[in-house]
Tab-separated table of C-alpha atoms and ligand atoms in Angstrom:
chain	number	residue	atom	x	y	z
A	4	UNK	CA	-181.653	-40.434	147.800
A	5	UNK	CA	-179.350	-40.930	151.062
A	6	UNK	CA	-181.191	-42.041	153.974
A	7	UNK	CA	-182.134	-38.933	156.403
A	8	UNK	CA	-181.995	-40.216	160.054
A	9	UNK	CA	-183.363	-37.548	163.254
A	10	UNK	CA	-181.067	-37.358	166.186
A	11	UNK	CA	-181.568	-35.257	169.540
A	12	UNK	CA	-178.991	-33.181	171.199
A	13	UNK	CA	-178.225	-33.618	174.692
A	14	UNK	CA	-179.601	-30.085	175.991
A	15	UNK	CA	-175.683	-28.927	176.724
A	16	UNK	CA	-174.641	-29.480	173.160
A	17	UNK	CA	-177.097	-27.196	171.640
A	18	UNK	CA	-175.634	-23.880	171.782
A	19	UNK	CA	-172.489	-25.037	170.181
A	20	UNK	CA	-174.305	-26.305	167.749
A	21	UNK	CA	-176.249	-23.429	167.145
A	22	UNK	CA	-172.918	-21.512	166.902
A	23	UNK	CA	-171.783	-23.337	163.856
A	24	UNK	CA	-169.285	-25.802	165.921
A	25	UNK	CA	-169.393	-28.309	162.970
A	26	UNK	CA	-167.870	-31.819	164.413
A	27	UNK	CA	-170.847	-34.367	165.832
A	28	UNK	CA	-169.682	-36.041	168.732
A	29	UNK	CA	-171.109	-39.190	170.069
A	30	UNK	CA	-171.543	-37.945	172.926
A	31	UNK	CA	-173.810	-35.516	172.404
A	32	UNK	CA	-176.143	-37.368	170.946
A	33	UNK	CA	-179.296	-38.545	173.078
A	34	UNK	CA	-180.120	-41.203	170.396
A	35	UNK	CA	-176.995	-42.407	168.715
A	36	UNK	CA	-178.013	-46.495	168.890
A	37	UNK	CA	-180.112	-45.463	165.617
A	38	UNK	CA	-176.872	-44.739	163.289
A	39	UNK	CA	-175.488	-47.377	161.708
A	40	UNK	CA	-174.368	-46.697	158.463
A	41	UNK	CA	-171.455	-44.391	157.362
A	42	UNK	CA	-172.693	-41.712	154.827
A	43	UNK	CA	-176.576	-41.394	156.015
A	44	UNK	CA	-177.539	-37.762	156.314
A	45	UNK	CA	-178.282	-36.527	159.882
A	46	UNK	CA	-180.430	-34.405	160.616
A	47	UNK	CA	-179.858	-32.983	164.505
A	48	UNK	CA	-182.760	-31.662	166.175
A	49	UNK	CA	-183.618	-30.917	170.056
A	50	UNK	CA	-185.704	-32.615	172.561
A	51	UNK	CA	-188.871	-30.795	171.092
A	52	UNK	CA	-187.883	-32.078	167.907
A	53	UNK	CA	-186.907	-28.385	166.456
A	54	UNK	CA	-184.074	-28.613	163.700
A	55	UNK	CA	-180.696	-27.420	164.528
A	56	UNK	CA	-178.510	-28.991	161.529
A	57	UNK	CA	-177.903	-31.174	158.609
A	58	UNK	CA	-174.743	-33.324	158.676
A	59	UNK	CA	-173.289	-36.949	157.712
A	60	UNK	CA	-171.877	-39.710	159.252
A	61	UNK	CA	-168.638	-40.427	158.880
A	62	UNK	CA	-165.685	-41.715	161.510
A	63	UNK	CA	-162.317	-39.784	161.513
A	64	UNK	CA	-160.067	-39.320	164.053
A	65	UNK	CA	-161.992	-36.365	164.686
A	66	UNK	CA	-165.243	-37.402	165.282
A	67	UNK	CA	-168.614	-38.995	164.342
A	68	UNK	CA	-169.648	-36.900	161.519
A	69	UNK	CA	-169.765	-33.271	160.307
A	70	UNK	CA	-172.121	-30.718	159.781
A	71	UNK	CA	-173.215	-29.688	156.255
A	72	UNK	CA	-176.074	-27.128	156.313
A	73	UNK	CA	-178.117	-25.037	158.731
A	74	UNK	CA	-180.984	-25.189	156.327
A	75	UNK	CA	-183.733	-27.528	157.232
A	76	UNK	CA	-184.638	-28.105	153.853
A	77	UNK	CA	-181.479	-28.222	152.041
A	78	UNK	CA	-180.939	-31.163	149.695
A	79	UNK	CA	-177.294	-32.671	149.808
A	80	UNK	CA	-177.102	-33.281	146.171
A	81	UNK	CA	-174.772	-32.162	143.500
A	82	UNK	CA	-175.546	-28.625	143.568
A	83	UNK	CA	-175.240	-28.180	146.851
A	84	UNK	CA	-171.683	-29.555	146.768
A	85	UNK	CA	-171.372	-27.630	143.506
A	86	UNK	CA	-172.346	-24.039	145.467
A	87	UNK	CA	-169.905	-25.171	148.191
A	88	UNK	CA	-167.456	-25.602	146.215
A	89	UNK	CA	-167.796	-22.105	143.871
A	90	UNK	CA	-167.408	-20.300	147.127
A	91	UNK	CA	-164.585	-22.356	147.812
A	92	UNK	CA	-162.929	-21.433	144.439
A	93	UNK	CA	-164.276	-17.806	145.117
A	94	UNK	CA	-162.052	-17.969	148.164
A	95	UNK	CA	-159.197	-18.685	146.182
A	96	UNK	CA	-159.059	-16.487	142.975
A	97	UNK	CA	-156.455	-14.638	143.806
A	98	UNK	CA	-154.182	-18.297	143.511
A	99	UNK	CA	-155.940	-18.887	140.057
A	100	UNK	CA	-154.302	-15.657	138.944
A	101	UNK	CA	-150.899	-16.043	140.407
A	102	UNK	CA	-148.556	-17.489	137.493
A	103	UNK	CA	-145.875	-18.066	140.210
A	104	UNK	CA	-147.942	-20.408	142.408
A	105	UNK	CA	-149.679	-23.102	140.553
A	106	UNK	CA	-150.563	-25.318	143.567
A	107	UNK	CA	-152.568	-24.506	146.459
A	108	UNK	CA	-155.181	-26.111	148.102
A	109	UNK	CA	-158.610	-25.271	147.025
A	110	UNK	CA	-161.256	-26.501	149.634
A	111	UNK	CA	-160.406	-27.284	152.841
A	112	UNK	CA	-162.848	-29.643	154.377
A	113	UNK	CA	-164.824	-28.085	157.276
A	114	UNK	CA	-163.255	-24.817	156.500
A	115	UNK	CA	-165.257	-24.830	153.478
A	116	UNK	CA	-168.115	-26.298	154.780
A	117	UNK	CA	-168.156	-30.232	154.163
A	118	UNK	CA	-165.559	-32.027	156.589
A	119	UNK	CA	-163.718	-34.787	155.745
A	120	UNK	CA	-162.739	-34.119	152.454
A	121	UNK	CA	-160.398	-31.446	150.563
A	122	UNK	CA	-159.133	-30.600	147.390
A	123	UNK	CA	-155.650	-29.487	146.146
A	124	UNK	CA	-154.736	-27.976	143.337
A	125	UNK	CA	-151.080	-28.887	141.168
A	126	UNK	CA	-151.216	-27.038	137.820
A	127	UNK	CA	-154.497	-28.388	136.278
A	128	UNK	CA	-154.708	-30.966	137.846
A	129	UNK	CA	-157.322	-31.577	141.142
A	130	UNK	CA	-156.767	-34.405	144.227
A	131	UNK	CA	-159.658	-35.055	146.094
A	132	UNK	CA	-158.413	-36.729	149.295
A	133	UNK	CA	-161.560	-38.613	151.080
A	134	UNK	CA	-160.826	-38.772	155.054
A	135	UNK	CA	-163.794	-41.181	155.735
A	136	UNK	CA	-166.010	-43.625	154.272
A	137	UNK	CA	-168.750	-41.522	154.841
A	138	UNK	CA	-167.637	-38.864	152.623
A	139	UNK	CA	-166.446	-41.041	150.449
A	140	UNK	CA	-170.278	-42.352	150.123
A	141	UNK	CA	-170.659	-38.850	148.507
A	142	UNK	CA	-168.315	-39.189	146.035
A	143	UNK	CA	-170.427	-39.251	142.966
A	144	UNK	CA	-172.085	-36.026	143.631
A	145	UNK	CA	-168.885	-34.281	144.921
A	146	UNK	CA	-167.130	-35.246	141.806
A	147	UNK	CA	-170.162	-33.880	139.547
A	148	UNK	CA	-170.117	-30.974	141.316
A	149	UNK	CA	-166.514	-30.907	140.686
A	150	UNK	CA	-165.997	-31.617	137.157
A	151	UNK	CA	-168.872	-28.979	136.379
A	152	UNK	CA	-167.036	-26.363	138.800
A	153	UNK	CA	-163.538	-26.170	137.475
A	154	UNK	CA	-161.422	-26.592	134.028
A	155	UNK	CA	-159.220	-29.546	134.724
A	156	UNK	CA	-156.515	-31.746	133.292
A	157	UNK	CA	-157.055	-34.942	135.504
A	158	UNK	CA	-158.455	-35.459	138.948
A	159	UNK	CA	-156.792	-37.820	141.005
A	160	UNK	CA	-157.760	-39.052	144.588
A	161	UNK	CA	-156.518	-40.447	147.982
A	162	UNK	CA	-158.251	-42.696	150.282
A	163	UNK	CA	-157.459	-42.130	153.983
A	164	UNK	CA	-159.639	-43.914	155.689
A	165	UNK	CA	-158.968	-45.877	158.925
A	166	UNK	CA	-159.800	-43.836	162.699
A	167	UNK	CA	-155.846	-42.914	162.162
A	168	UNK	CA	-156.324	-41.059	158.745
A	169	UNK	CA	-153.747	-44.206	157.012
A	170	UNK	CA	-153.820	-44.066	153.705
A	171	UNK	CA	-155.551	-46.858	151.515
A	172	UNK	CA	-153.384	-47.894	148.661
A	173	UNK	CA	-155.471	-48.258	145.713
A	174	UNK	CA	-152.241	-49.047	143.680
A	175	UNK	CA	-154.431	-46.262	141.104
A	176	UNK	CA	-155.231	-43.099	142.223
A	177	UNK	CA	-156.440	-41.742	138.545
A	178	UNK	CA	-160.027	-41.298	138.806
A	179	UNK	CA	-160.610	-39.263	135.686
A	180	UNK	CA	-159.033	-36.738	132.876
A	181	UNK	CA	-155.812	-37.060	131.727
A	182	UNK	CA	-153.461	-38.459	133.303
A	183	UNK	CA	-150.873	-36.594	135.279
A	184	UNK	CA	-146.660	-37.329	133.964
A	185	UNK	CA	-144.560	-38.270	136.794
A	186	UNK	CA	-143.648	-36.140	137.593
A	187	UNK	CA	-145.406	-33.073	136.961
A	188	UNK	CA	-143.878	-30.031	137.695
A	189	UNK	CA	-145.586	-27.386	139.944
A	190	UNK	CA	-144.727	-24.003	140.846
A	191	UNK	CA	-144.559	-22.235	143.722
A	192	UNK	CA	-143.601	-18.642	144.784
A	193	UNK	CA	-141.438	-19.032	141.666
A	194	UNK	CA	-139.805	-21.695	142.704
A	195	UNK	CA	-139.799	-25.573	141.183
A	196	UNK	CA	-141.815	-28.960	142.942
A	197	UNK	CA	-142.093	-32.390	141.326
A	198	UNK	CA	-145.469	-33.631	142.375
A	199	UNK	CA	-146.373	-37.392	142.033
A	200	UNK	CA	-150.529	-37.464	142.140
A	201	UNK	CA	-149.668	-41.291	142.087
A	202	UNK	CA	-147.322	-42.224	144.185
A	203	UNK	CA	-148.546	-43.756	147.453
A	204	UNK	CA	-149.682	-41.322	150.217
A	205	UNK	CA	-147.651	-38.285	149.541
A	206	UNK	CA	-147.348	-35.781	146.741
A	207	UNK	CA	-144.151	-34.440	147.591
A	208	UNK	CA	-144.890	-30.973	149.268
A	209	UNK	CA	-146.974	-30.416	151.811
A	210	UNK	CA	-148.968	-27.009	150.616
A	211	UNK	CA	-149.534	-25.245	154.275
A	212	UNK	CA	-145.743	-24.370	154.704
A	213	UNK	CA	-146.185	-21.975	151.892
A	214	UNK	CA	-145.685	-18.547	153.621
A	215	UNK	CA	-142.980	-20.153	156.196
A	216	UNK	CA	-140.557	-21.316	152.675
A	217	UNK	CA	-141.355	-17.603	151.493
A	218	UNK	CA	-140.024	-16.216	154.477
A	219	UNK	CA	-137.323	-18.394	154.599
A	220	UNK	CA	-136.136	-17.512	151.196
A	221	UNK	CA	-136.492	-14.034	151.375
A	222	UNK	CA	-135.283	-13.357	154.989
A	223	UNK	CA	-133.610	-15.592	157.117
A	224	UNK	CA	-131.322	-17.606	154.270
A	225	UNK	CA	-129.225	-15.803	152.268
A	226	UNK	CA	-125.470	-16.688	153.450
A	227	UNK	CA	-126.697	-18.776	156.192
A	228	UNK	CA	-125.278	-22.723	156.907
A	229	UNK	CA	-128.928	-24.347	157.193
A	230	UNK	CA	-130.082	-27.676	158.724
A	231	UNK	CA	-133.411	-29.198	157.932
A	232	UNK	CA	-134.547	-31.973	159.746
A	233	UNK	CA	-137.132	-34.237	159.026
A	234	UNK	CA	-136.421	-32.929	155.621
A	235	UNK	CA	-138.731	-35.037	153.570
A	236	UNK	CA	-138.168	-34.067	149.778
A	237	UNK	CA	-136.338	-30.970	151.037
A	238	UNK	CA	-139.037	-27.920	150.515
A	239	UNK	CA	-137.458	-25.642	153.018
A	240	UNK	CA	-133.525	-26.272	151.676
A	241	UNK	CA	-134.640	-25.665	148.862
A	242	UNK	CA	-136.459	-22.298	149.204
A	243	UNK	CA	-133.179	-21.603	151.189
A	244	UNK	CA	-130.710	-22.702	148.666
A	245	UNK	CA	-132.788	-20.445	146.153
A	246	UNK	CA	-132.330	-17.834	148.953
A	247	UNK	CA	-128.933	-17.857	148.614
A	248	UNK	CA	-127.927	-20.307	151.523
A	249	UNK	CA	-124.391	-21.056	151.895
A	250	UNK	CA	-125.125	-24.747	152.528
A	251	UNK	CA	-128.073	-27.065	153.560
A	252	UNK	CA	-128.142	-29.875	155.361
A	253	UNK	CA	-131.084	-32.375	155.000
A	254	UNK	CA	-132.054	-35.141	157.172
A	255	UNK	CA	-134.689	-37.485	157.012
A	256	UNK	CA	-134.822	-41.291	158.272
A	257	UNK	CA	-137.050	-42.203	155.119
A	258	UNK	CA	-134.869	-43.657	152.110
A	259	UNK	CA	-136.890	-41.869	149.171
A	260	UNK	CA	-135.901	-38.509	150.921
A	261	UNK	CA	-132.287	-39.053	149.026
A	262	UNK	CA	-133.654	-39.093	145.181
A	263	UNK	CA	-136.317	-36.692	145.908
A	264	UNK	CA	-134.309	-34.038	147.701
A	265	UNK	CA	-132.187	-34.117	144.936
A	266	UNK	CA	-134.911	-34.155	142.608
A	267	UNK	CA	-136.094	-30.682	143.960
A	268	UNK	CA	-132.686	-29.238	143.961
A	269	UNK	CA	-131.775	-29.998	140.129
A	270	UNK	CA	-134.775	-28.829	138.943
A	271	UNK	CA	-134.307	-25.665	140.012
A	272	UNK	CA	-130.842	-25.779	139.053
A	273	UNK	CA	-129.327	-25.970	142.489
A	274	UNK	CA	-125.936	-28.194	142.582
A	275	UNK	CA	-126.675	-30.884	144.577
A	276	UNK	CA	-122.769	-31.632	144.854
A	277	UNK	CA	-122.999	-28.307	147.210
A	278	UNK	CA	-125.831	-29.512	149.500
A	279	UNK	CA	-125.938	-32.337	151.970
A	280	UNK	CA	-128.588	-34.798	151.896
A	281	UNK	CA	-128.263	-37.500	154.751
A	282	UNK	CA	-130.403	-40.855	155.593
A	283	UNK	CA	-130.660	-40.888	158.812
A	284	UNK	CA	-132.580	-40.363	162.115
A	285	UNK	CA	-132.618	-37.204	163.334
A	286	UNK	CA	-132.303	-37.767	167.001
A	287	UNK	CA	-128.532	-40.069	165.609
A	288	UNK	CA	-127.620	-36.747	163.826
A	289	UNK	CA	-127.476	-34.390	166.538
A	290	UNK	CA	-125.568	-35.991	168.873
A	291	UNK	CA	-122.829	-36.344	165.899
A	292	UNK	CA	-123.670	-32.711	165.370
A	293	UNK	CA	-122.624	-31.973	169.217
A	294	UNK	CA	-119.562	-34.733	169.182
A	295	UNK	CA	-118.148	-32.583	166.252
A	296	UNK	CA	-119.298	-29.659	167.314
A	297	UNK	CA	-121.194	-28.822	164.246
A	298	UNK	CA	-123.317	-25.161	164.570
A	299	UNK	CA	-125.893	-23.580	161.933
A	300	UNK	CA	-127.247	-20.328	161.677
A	301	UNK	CA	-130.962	-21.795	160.645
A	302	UNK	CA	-132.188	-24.659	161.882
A	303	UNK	CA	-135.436	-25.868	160.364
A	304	UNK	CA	-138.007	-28.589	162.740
A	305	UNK	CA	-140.847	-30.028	161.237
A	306	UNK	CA	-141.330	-33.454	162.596
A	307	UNK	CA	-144.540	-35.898	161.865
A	308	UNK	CA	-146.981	-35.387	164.744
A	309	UNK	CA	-146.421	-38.637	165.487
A	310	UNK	CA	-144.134	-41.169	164.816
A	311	UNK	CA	-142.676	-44.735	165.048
A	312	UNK	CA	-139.245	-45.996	164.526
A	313	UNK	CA	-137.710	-49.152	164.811
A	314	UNK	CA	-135.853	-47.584	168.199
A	315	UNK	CA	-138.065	-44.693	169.720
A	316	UNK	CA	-141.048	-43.101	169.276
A	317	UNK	CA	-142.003	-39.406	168.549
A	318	UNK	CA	-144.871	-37.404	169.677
A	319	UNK	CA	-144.667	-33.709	169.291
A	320	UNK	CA	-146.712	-33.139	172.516
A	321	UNK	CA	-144.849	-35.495	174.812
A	322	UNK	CA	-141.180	-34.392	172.861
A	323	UNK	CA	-141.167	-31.311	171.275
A	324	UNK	CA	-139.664	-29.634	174.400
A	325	UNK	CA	-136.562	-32.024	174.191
A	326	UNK	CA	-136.051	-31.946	170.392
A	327	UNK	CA	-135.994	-28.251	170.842
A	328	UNK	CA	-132.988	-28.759	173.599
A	329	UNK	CA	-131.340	-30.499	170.806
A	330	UNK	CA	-131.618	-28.286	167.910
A	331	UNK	CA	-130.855	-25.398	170.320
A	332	UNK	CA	-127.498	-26.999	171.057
A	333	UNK	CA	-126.571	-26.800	167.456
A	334	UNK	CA	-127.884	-23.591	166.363
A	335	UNK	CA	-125.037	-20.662	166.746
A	336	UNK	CA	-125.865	-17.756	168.977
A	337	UNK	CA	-127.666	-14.930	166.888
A	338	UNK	CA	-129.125	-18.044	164.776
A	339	UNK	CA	-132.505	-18.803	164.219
A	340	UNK	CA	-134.900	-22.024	164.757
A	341	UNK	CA	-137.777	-22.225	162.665
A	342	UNK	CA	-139.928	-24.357	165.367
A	343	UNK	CA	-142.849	-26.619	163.260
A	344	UNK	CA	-145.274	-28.426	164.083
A	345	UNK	CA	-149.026	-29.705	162.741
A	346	UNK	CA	-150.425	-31.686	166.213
A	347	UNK	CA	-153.358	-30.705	166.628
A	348	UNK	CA	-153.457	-31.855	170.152
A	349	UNK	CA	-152.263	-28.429	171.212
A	350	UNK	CA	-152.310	-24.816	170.731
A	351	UNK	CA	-149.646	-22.057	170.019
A	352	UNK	CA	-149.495	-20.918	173.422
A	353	UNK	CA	-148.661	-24.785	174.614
A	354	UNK	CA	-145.995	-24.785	171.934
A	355	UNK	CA	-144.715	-21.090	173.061
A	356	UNK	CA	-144.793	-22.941	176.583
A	357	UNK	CA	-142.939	-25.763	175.109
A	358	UNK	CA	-139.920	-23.343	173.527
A	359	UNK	CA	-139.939	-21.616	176.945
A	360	UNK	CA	-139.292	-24.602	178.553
A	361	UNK	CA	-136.801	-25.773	176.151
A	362	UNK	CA	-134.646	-22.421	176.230
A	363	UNK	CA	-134.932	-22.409	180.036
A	364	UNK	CA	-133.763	-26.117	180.680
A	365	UNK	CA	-130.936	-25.050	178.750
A	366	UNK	CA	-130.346	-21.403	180.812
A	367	UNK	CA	-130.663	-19.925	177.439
A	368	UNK	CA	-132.150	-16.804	175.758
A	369	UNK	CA	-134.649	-16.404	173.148
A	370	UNK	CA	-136.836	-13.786	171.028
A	371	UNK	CA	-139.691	-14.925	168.784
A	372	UNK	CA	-139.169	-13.163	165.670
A	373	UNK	CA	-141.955	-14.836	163.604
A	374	UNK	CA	-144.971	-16.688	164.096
A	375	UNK	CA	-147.210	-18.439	161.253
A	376	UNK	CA	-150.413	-20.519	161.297
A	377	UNK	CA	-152.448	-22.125	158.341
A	378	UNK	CA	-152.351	-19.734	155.088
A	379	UNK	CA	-155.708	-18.518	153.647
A	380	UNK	CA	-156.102	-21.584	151.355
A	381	UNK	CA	-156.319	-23.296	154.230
A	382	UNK	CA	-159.220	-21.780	155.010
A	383	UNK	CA	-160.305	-22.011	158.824
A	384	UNK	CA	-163.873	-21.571	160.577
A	385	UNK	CA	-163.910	-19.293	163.127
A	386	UNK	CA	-165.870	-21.774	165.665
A	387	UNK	CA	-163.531	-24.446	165.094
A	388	UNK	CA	-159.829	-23.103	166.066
A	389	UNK	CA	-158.934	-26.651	166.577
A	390	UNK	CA	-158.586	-26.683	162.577
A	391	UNK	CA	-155.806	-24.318	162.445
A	392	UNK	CA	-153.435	-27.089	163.165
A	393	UNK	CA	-149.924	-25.556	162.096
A	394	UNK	CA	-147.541	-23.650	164.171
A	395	UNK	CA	-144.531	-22.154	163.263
A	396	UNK	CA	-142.687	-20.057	165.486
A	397	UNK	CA	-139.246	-18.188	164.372
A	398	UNK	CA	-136.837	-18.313	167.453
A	399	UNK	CA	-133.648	-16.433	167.527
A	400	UNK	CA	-131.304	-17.500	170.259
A	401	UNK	CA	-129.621	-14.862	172.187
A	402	UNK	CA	-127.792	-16.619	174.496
B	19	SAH	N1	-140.453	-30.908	156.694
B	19	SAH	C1	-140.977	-31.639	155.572
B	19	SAH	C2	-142.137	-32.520	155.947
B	19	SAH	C3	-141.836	-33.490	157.050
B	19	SAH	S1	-142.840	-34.880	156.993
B	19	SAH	C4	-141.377	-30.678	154.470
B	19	SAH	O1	-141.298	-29.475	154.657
B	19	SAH	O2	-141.752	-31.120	153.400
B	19	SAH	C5	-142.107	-35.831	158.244
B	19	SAH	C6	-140.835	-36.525	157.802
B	19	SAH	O3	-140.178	-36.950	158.978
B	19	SAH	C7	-141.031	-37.762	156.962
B	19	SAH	O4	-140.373	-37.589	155.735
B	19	SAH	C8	-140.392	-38.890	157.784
B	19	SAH	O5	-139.672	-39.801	156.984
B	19	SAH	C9	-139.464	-38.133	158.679
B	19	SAH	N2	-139.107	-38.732	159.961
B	19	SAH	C10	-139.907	-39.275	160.894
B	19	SAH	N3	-139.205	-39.633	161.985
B	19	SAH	C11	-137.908	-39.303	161.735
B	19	SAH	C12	-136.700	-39.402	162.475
B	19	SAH	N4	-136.672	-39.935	163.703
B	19	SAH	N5	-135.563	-38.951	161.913
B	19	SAH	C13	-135.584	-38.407	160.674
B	19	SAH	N6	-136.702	-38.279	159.935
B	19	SAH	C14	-137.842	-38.725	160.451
């Protein structure tokens, strides 16, 4: 049995509560001094001692803890993680049926109803990845309720931990099954991925682009010179090149991004002789680009939210407006950006602000063609918008 512990809610936090807002804050806690512990259940009541919710403790990034049930009573065992996550798969059956997509995410932590954990799915195979210590204190029951939800070939798992979400390298990440070959390959929208379940933090795709590389393929690439920065193992060149791009470019500072790119390209029987793949920082690229006077019809950015390099740092809400300046310098007139981003420190209408800004530094014209958010495996609650993290906007310069 997990130890319960009764908190009280400041008076002004109740409603929220009440509302389903699902992230415990410190600070809304009258009584926090009695938590200790990562993983004890919480049970949140008010001042007259009336029950508002059930959550855990556990420290992201995010928060102090998440909600897990409204009902007083409820037991946080196995089977409730096991009815969590049959909804969850529920959710998703459309995915289970689609022979052209074989990975897609299949709970989505808070979305689903237990923050701080989700669950992808690559052909078979299932990766938990634990965001907390205090999740992870659940892991026995998750994994029961798991195992006796689904049909799978192995599960794997990540640890991501520390305050900053860093991943823990467990030099394994098998927890049970068979295990995976690396790599194994996944499908999606038809197209080819090699996915390493154990190979450090990364699988090689990240699964919420999945409608932008659709749209890419299918609309904006076919005879089009293409540029892809912060490239990683190449997902949108790819869906491009398949798309019938003339050429893609590919940068990424990373040194793996060379042998994966290429990876991704042969295996779905793209030349790579025909594409460019380049080492390098992206920021050192475009002003060669601008020396040589280098345009592109489709320009793809979807930097890290945040990152560090041995020269500069990058943080899409303090630079997104001037790495916009730059890719609109190299993008020809009629072409199209695909703008990226998954900070959750701000909304779409900040980055809309952001590509205003941008095109009007530069006394240049836009019109936003496109606009995409999380896909519905990434399922989203409706009181917590702040977990719709991904914006892409399609921009089409005009002038
Ligand atoms: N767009 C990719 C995902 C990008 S992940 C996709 O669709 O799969 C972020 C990538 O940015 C990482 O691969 C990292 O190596 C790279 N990166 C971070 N800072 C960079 C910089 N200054 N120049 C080039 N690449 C950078």
């Amino acid at each position: 049995m997990k130890q319960e512990i009764n908190l009280i809610v400041k008076p002004e936090f109740i409603k929220t509560y009440r509302e389903g807002y699902p992230l415990i804050s410190k600070e809304s806690i009258v009584n926090w001094d009695k938590v200790s512990d990562e993983g004890v259940v919480l049970n949140l009541v008010d001042a007259k001692g009336k029950f508002i919710l059930k959550g855990y403790h556990g420290i992201q990034n995010k928060g102090y803890g998440w909600a897990l049930s409204r009902k007083k009573d409820e037991k946080i065992d196995a089977n409730y993680f096991s009815k969590k996550i049959k909804s969850a798969l529920e959710h998703r059956k459309e995915f289970f049926h689609d022979a052209q997509t074989t990975a897609f995410r299949v709970f989505n932590g808070e979305g689903d109803g237990v923050g701080g954990v989700t669950i992808d799915y690559f052909d078979g195979f299932y990766l938990l990845t634990w965001y907390s210590l205090g999740i992870y204190e659940f892991k026995t029951e998750i994994l029961e309720a798991l195992k006796n939800s689904v049909e799978y070939k192995g599960i794997y798992q990540k640890k991501r931990f520390d305050a900053k979400g860093k991943y823990l390298d467990e030099k394994d990440d098998f927890v049970c099954g068979e295990k995976a070959d690396a790599p194994i390959l996944v499908r999606e929208n038809g197209v080819n991925f090699a996915i390493y379940l154990d190979d450090g933090a990364m699988v090689g795709v990240f699964l919420d682009q999945r409608e932008v590389r659709k749209k890419i393929r299918d609309k904006y690439a076919q005879g089009k010179t293409v540029f892809n920065a912060f490239s990683y193992t190449g997902a949108f060149s790819v869906f491009a090149a398949v798309g019938g791009a003339k050429k893609t470019t590919s940068v990424d500072l990373a040194k793996r991004s060379l042998p994966k790119t290429k990876e991704q390209f042969s295996i779905n029987g793209i030349d790579v002789q025909s594409q460019e793949i380049v080492v390098e920082d992206v920021f050192n690229y475009f002003k060669y680009a601008l020396k040589k006077n280098l345009l592109f019809d489709l320009v793809v950015l979807d930097p890290p939210s945040f990152a560090r390099s041995k020269k500069r740092t990058f943080s899409a809400s303090k630079d997104y407006v001037n790495l916009l300046k730059e890719a609109i310098q190299i993008t020809k007139k009629g072409g199209i950006i695909v703008a990226s981003t998954n900070s959750a420190n701000f909304s779409m209408m900040t980055f809309s602000d952001f590509i205003a800004k941008a095109f009007k530094e530069l006394k240049g014209k836009y019109e936003v063609k496109e606009r995409f958010s999380l896909p519905k495996d990434f399922r989203v609650l409706e009181n917590f918008k702040e977990g719709n993290y991904l914006k892409v906007v399609f921009i089409k310069k005009l002038k």
